[in-house]
Coordinates of C-alpha atoms in Angstrom, one line a residue:
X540 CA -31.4 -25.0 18.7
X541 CA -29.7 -22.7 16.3
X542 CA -26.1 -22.7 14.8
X543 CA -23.9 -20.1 15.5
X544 CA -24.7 -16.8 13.8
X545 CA -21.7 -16.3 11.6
X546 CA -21.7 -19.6 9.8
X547 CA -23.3 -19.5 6.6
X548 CA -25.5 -19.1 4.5
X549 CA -22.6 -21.1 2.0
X550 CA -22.7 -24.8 2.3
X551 CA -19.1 -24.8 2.8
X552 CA -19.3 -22.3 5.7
X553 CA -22.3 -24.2 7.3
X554 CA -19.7 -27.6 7.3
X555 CA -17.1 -26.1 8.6
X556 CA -18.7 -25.1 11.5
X557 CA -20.7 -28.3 12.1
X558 CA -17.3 -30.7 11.6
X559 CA -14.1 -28.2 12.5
X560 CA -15.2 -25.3 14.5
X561 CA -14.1 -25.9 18.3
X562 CA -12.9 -29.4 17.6
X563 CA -10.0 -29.8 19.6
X564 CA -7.2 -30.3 17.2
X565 CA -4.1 -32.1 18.9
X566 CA -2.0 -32.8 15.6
X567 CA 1.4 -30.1 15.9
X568 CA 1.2 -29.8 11.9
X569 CA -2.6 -29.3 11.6
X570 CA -2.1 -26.3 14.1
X571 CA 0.5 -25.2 12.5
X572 CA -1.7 -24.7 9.2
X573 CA -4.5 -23.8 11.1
X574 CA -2.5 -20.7 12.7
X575 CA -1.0 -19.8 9.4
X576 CA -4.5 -19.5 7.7
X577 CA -5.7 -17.4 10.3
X578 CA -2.6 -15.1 9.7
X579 CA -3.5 -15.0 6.0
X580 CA -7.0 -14.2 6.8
X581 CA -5.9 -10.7 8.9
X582 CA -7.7 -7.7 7.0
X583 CA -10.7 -10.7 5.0
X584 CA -13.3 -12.6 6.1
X585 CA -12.7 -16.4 7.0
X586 CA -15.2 -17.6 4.4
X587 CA -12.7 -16.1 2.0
X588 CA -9.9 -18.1 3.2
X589 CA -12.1 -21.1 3.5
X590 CA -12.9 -21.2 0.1
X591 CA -9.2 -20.6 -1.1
X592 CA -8.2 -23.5 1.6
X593 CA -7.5 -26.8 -0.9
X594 CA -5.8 -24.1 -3.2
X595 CA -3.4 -22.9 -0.6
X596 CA -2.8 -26.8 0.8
X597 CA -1.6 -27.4 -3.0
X598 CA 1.0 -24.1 -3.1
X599 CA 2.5 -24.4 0.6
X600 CA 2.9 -28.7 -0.4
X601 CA 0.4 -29.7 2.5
X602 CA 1.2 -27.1 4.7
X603 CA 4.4 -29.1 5.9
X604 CA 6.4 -26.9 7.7
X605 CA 9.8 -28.9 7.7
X606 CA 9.5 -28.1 3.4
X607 CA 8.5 -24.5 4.1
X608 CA 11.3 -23.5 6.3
X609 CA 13.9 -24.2 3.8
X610 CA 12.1 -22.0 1.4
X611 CA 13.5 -18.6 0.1
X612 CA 12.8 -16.0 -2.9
X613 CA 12.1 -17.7 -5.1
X614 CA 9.3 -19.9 -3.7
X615 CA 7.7 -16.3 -2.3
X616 CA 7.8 -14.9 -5.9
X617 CA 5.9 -18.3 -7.4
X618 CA 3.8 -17.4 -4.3
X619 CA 2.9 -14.2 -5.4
X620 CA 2.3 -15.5 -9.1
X621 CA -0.4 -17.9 -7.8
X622 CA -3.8 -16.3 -8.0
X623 CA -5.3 -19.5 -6.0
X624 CA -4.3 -18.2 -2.6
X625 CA -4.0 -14.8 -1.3
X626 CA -0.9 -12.9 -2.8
X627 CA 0.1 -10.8 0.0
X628 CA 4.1 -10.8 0.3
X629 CA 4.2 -10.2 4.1
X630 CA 1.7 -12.6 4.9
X631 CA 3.8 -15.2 2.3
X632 CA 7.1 -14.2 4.4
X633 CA 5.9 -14.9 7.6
X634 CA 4.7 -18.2 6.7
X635 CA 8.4 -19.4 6.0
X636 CA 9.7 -17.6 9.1
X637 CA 6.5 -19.2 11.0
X638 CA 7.7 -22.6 9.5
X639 CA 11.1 -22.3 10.8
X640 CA 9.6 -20.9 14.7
X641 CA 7.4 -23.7 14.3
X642 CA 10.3 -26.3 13.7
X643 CA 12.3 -24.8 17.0
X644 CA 9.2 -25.3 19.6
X645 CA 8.7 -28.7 17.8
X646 CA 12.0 -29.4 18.8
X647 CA 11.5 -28.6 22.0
X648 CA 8.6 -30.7 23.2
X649 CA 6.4 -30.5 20.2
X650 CA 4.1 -27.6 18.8
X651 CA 0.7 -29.4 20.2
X652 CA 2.2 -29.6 23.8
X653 CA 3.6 -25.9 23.9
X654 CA -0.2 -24.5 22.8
X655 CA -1.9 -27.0 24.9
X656 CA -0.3 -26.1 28.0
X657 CA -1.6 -22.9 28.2
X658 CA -4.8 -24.5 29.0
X659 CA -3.4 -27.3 30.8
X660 CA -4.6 -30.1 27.8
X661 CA -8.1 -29.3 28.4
X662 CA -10.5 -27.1 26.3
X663 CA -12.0 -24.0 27.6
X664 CA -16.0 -24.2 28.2
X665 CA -17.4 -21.1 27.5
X666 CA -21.3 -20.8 27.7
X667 CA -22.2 -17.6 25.4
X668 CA -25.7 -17.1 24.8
X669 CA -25.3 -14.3 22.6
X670 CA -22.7 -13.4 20.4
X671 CA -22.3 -9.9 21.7
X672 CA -21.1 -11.9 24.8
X673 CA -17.9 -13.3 22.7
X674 CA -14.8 -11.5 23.1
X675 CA -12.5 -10.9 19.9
X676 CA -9.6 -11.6 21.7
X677 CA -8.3 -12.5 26.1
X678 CA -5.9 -12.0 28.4
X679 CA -4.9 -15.7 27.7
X680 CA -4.9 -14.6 24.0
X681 CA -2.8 -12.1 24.4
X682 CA -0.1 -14.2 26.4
X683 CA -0.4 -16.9 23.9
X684 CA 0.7 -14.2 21.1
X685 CA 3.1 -12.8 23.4
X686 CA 5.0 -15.6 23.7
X687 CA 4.5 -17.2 19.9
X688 CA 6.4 -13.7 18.8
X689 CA 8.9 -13.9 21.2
X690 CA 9.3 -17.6 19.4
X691 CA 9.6 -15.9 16.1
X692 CA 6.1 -16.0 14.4
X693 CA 4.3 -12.9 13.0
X694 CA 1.0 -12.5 12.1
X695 CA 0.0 -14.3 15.5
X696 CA -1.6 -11.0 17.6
X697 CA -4.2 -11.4 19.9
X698 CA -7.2 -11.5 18.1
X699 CA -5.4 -13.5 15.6
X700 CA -4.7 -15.7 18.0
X701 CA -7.8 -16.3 19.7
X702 CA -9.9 -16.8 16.6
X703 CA -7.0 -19.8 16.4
X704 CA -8.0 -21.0 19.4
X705 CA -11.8 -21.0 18.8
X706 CA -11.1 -22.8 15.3
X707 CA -9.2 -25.4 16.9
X708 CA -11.1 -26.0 20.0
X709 CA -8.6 -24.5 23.1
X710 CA -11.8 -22.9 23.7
X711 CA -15.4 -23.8 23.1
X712 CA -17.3 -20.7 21.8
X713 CA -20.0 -22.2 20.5
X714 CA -23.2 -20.3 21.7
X715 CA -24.9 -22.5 24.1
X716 CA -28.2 -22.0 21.7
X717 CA -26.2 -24.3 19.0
X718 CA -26.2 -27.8 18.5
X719 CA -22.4 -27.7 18.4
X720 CA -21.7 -26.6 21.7
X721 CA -22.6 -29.5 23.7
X722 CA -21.1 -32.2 21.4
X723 CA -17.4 -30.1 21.6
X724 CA -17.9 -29.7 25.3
X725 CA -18.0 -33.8 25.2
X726 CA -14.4 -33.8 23.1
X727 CA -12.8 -33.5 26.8
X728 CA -9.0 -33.5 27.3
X729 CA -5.9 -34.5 25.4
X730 CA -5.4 -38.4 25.3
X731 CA -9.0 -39.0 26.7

């Protein structure tokens, strides 16, 4: 069995996928930083995100939306001053407005339960055997953005969205070649 052809060769690349990648993630918060880092990786590669991650948990206080949303100016300028994370001013931006989305649908039944639902608390088994086979984005993908815009977030588009759900195990792309696949697959649903 092989891993996954886009993990590595970094060691920090290879333990991401072998202890995050596809693991269902049911904590509202956790998604919420999860989805924000995708957004901030839009135009890069993940491995540069990943290696900038404890950096940007330190500047955003934890990635704690309830402090984010109450942010303004001048916590985007000290942003942009902060050569740890990526300094991109739109990308910043939409990480307060996304903090403030995020704190409505909490509201309203909880950020894990709104994403969840779309796949009815139960991961997506995909069985790729090659990664030509894996899509960039889905029709579910594309509703999921949909509606997360019509909630207020930006940066959330389609493939932006379903590399989310890959990363936090909605759906199960793990080639069925990698060692990974089956032990996600066993992860099951929500309060199992």
């Amino acid at each position: 069995m092989q891993r996954c052809g886009w993990a590595g060769p970094e060691q920090i690349y290879l333990d991401y996928h072998d202890t995050e990648w596809g693991v269902p993630e049911w904590d509202s918060r956790a998604l919420w930083e999860k989805l924000v880092l995708d957004g901030f990786q839009a135009g890069l590669s993940w491995i540069t995100i990943l290696k900038k991650r404890d950096n940007f948990r330190a500047a955003f206080h934890g990635f704690d939306p309830r402090i984010i949303a109450g942010w303004g100016e001048a916590d985007v300028a000290r942003l942009l001053a902060d050569p740890g994370i990526i300094r991109h001013r739109g990308k910043i931006e939409a990480t307060i407005t996304n903090a403030r989305a995020w704190g409505e649908i909490e509201a309203q039944g909880g950020f894990d339960r709104f994403l969840w639902s779309y796949v009815d608390g139960t991961p997506i088994q995909n069985r790729w055997t090659s990664p030509a086979e894996v899509p960039a984005e889905t029709p579910l993908s594309r509703q999921i953005s949909r509606d997360l815009k019509k909630a207020g977030f930006k940066f959330c588009g389609p493939t932006i969205t379903y590399a989310f759900m890959q990363a936090v195990g909605m759906v199960n792309d793990h080639l069925v070649t990698c060692p990974r696949h089956g032990p996600c697959a066993a992860l099951g649903r929500v309060g199992a």
